[in-house]
Short mmCIF file of C-alpha atoms in Angstrom, two decimals:
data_model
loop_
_atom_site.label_atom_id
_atom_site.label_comp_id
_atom_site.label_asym_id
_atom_site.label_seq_id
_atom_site.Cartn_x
_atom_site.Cartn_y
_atom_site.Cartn_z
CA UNK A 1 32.18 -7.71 12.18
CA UNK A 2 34.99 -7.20 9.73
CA UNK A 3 34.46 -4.81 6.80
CA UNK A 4 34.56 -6.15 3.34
CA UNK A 5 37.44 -4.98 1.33
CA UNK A 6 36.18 -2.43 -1.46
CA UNK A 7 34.32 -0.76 1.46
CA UNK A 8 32.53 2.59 0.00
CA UNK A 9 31.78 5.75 2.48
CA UNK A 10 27.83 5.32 2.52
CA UNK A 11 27.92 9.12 3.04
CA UNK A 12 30.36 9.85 0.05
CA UNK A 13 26.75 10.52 -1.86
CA UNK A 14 27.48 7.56 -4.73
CA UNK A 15 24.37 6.16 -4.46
CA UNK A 16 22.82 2.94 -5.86
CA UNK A 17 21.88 1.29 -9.10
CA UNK A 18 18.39 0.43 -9.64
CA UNK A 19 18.66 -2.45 -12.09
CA UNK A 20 14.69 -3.38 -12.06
CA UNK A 21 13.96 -4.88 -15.18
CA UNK A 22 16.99 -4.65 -16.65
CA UNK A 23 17.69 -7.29 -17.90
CA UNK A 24 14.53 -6.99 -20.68
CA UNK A 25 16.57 -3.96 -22.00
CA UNK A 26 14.59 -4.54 -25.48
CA UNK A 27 11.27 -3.85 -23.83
CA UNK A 28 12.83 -0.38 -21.79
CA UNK A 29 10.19 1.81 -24.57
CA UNK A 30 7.20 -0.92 -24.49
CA UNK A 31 7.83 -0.88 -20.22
CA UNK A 32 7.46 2.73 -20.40
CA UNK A 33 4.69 2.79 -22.01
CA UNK A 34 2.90 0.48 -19.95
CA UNK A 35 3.54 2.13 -16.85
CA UNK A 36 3.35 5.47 -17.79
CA UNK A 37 -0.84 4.19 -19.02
CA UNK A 38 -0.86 2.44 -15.31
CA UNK A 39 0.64 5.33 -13.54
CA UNK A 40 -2.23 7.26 -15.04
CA UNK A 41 -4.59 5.04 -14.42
CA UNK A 42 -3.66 5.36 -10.79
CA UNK A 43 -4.35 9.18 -10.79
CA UNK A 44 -7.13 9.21 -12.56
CA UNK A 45 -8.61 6.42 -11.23
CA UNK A 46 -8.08 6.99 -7.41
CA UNK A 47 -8.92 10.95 -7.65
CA UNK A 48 -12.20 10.22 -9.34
CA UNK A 49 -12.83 7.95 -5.90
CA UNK A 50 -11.71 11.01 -3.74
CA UNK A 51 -13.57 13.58 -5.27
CA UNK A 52 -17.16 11.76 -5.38
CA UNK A 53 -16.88 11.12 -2.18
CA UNK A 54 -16.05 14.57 -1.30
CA UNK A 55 -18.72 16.23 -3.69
CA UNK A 56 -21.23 13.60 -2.88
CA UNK A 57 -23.44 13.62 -0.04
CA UNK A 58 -24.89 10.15 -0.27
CA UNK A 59 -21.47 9.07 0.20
CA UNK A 60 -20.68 11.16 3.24
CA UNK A 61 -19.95 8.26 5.65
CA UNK A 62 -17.39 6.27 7.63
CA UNK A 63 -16.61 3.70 5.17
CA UNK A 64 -16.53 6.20 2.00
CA UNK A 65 -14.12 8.64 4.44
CA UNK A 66 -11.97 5.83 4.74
CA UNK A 67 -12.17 4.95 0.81
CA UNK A 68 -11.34 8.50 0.21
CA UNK A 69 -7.69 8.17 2.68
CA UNK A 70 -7.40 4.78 0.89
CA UNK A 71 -7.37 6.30 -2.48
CA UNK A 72 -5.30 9.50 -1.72
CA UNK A 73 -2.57 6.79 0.03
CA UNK A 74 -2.57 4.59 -3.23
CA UNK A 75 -1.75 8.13 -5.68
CA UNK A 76 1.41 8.74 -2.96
CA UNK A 77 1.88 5.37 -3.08
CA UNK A 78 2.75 4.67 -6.23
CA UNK A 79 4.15 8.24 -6.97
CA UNK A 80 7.04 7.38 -4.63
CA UNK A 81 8.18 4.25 -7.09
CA UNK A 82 6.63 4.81 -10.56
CA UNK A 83 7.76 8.40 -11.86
CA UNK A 84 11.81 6.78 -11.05
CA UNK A 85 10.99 4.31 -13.05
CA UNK A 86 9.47 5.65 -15.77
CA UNK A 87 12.83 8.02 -16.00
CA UNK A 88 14.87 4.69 -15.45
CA UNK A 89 13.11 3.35 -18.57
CA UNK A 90 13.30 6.55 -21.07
CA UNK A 91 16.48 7.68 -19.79
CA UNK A 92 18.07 3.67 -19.57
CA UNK A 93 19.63 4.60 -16.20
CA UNK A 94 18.15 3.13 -12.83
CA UNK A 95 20.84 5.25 -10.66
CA UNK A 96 19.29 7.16 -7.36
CA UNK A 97 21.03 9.39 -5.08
CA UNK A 98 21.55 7.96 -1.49
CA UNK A 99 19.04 10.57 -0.51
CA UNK A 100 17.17 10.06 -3.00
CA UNK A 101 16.92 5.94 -1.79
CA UNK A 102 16.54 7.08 1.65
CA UNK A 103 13.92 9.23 0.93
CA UNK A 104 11.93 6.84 -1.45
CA UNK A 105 12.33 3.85 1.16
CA UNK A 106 10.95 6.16 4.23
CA UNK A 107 7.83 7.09 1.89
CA UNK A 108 7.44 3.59 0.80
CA UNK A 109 7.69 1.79 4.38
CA UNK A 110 5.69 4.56 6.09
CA UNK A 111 2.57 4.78 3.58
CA UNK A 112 2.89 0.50 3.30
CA UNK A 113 2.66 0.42 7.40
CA UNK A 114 -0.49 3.34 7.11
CA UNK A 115 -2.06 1.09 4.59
CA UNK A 116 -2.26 -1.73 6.26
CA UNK A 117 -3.59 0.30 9.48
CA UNK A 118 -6.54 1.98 7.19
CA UNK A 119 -7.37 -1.61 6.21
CA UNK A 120 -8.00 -2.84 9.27
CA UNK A 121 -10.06 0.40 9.98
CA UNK A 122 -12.18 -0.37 7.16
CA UNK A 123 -12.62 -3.95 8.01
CA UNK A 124 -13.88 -2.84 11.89
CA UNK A 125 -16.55 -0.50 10.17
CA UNK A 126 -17.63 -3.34 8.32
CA UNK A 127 -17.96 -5.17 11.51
CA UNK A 128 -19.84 -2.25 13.29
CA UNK A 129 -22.14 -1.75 10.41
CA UNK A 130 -23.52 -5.44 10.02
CA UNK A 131 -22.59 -6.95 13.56
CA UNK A 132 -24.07 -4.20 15.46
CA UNK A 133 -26.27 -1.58 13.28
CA UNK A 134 -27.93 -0.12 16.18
CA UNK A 135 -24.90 1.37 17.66
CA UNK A 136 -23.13 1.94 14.40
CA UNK A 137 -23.76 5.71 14.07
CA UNK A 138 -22.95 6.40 17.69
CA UNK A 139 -19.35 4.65 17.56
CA UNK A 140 -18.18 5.48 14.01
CA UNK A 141 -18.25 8.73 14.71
CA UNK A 142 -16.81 11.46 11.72
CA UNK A 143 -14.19 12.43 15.40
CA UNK A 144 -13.56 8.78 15.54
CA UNK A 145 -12.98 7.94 12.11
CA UNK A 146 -10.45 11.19 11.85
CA UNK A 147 -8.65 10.15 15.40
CA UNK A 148 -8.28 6.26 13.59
CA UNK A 149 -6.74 7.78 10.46
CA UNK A 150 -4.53 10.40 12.07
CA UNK A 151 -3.69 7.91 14.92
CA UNK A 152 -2.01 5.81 12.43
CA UNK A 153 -0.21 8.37 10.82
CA UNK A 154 1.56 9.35 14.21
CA UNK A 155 2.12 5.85 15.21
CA UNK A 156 3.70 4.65 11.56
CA UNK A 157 6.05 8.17 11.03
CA UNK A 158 8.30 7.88 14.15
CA UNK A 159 9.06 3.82 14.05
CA UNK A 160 9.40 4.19 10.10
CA UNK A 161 12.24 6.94 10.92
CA UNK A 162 14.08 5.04 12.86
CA UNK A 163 14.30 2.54 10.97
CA UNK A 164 15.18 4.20 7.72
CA UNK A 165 17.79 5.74 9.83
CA UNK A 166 18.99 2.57 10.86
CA UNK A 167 19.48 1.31 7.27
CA UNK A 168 21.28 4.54 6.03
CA UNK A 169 23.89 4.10 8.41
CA UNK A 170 25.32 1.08 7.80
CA UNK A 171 28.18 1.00 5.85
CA UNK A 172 27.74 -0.28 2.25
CA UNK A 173 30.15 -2.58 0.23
CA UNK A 174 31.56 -1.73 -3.21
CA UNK A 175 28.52 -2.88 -5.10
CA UNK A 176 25.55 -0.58 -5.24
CA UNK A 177 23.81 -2.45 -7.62
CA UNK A 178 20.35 -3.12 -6.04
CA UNK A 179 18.45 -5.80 -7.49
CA UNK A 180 14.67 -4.65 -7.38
CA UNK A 181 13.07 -1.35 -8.94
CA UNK A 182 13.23 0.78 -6.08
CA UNK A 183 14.97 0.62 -2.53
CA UNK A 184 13.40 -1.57 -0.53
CA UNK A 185 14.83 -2.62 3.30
CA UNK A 186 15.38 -6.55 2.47
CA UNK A 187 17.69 -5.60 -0.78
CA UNK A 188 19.69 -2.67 1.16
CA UNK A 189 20.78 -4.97 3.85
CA UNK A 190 22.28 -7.42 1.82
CA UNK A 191 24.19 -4.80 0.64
CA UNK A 192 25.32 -4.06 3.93
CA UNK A 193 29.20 -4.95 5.04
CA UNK A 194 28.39 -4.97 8.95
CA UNK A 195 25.61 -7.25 11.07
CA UNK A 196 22.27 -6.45 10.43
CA UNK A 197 21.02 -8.85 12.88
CA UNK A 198 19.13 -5.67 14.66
CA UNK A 199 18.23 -4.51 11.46
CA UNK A 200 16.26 -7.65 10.79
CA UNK A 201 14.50 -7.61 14.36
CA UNK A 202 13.06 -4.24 14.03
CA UNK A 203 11.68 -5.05 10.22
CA UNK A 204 10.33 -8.20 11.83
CA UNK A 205 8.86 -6.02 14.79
CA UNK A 206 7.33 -3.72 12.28
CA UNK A 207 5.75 -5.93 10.03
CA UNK A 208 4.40 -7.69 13.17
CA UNK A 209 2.98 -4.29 14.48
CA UNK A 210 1.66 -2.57 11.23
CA UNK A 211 1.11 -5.77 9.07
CA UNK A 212 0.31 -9.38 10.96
CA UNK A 213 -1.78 -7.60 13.92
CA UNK A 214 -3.81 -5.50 11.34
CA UNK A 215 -4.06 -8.18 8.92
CA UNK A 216 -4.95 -10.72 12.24
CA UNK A 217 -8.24 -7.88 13.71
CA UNK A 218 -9.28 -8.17 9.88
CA UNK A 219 -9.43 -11.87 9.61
CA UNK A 220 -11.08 -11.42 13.45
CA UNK A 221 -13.64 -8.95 11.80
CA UNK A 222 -14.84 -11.06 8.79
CA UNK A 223 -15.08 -14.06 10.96
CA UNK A 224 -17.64 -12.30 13.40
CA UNK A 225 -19.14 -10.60 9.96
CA UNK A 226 -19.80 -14.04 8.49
CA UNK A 227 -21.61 -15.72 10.93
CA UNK A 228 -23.46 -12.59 11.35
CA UNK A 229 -24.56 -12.64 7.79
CA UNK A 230 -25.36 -16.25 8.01
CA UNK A 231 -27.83 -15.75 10.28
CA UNK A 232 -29.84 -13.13 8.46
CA UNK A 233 -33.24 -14.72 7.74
CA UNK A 234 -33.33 -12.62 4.01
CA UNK A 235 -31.63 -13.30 1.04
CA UNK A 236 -31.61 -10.14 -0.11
CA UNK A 237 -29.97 -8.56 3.27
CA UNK A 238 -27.36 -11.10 3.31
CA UNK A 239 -26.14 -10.42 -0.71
CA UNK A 240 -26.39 -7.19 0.64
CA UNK A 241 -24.32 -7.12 3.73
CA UNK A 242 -22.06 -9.16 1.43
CA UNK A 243 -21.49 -6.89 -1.39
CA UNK A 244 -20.65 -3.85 0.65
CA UNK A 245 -17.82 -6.11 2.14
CA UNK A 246 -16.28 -7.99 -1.03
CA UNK A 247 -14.42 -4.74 -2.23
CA UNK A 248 -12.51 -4.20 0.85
CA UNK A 249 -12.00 -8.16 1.32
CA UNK A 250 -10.70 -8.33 -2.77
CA UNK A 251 -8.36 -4.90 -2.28
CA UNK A 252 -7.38 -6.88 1.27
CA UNK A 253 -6.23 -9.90 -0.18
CA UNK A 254 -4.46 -8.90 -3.15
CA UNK A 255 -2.17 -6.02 -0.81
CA UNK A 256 -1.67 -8.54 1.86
CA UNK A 257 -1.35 -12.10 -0.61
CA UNK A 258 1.83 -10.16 -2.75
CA UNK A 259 3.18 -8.47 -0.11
CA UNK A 260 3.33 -11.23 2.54
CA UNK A 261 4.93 -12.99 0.05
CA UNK A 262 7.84 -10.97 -0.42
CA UNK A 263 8.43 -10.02 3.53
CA UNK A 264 8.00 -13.40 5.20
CA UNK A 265 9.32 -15.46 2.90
CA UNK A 266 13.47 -16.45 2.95
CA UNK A 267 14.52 -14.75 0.33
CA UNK A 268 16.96 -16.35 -1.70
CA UNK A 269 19.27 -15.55 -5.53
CA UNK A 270 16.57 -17.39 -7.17
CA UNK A 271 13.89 -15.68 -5.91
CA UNK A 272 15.06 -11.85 -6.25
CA UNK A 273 13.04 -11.59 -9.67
CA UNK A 274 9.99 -13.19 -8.30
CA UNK A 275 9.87 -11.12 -5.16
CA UNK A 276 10.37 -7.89 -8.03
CA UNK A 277 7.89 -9.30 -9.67
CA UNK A 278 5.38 -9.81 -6.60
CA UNK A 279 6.07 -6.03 -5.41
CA UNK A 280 4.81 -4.78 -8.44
CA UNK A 281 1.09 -6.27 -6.90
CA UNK A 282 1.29 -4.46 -4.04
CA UNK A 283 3.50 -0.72 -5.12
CA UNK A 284 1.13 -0.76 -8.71
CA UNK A 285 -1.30 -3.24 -9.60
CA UNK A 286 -3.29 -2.80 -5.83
CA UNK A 287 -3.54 0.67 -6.69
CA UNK A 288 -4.49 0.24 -9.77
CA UNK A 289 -7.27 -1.99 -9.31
CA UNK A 290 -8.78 -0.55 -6.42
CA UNK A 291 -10.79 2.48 -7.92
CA UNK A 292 -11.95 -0.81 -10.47
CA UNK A 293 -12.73 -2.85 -7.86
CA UNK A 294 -14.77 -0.17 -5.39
CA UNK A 295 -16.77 1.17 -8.61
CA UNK A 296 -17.84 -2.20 -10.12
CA UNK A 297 -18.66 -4.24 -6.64
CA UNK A 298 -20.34 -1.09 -4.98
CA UNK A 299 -23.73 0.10 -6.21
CA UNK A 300 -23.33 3.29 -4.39
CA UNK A 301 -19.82 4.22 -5.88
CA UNK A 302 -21.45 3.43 -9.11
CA UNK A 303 -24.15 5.92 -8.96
CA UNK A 304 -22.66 8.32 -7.74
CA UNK A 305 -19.49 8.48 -10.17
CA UNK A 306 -22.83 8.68 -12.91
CA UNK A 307 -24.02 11.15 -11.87
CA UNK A 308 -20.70 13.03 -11.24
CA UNK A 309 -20.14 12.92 -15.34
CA UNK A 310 -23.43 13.76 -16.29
CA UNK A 311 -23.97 16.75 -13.96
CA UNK A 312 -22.53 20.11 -15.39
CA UNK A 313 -19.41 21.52 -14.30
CA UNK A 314 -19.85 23.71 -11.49
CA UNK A 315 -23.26 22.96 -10.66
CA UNK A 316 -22.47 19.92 -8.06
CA UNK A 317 -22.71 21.18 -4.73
#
């Protein structure tokens, strides 16, 4: 394919121009503001999961192991997207270092992909736990639940690789400007002044493998959990069973519902500040909202964060 004319060296270390929410430059100090509370929120929030769960035996088990990799994934989550922007905002400059791009994109994709995969893990220990209690503690396994989490780190960090490397070397036309708050694979390839057509077959392949099949044994999982709740003869076992599985369905849908969105979806001119607008569900508010979500729908979470802050500092064992 013919090169544009105006073609830039995508080596030559010029970079790209974040231009985000640029647009509102009157609200650049009110944005920071807001995301700089979030982005705290986010820490705070998320460690506090991580560290009852750690300091808390009652919580010592497969699904609160997985909640505890959930949270830790949502802090590097959003710390791969918010700190740039909160210097894009104070500083009024959205401009990243082709490194710096690649870098954030690999993070991005590869903790995304992991995300999905720890979902799905969650959603088959929900299944074990209500469709088959009796053999529950002899398949969910503390070696099982390590080998699922670790497993999907090794499986997400080579594909993710290759295809960050496959972005960063195609040549880039004269414009840098990238229309979304942090690189992202669907805005770098229009960018691009060569084909992308195998560019767009392995993103298609990857959201396939580490989004649509996850997201498809999850939908499998809370079919087989329903009907298994529905035939519980007590009403109090069946809010039960249901309350320990509406977190993980509410942090499920709103990760998926945004992000599918943006990803499968043609994307078009008129819909670049909707998509920004639909990433910010998935990169912050998800993140955001699941340390809210896990400690007001789970009784357990609840407790247990209680009596974290009312037990004396250095006395929790």
């Amino acid at each position: 394919m013919p090169q544009r004319k105006g073609l830039e060296n995508h080596t030559g270390g010029s970079g790209f121009i974040l231009l985000g929410f640029s647009d509102h430059s009157s609200l650049q100090g009110l944005c920071f503001t807001v995301f700089l509370v979030i982005y705290l929120m986010v820490l705070t929030g998320n460690s506090l999961i991580a560290l009852i769960t750690v300091v808390d035996s009652s919580l010592h088990s497969p699904m609160y192991f997985f909640l505890r990799n959930l949270s830790f994934l949502e802090i590097c989550y959003t710390s791969v997207t918010l700190p740039k922007m909160l210097v894009g905002f104070l500083m009024e400059d959205g401009r990243i270092s082709f490194l710096g791009c690649a870098a954030q994109l690999y993070f991005l994709v590869l903790l995304g992909s992991i995300e999905c995969l720890l979902l799905a893990a969650m959603a088959y220990d929900r299944y074990m736990a209500i469709c088959d209690p009796l053999h529950y503690t002899l398949i969910m396994t503390r070696g099982l639940c390590i080998r699922l989490v670790v497993g999907s780190w090794m499986a997400v960090i080579p594909v993710q690789v290759g295809q960050t490397y496959q972005v960063f070397t195609l040549p880039f036309c004269a414009s840098h400007d990238l229309h979304h708050f942090f690189c992202d694979v669907p805005p770098l390839l229009e960018l691009a002044c060569a084909d992308t057509f195998w560019n767009q077959v392995m993103l298609s392949t990857i959201i396939l493998l580490f989004a649509i099949f996850p997201f498809a044994l999850i939908v499998t999982s809370y079919i087989k959990i329903i009907r298994a709740i529905l035939k519980m003869p007590s009403a109090l076992s069946r809010h039960k069973a249901f309350s320990t599985c509406s977190s993980h369905l509410a942090v499920v849908t709103l990760f998926y519902g945004s992000a599918t969105v943006v990803y499968l979806k043609q994307r078009s001119r008129d819909s670049i500040d909707t998509d920004k607008y639909l990433a910010l569900f998935y990169t912050i508010v998800t993140p955001v909202l699941n340390p809210v979500i896990y400690s007001l729908r789970n009784k357990e979470v609840r407790i247990a964060l209680k009596r974290l802050l009312q037990t004396p500092l250095g006395s929790q064992k």
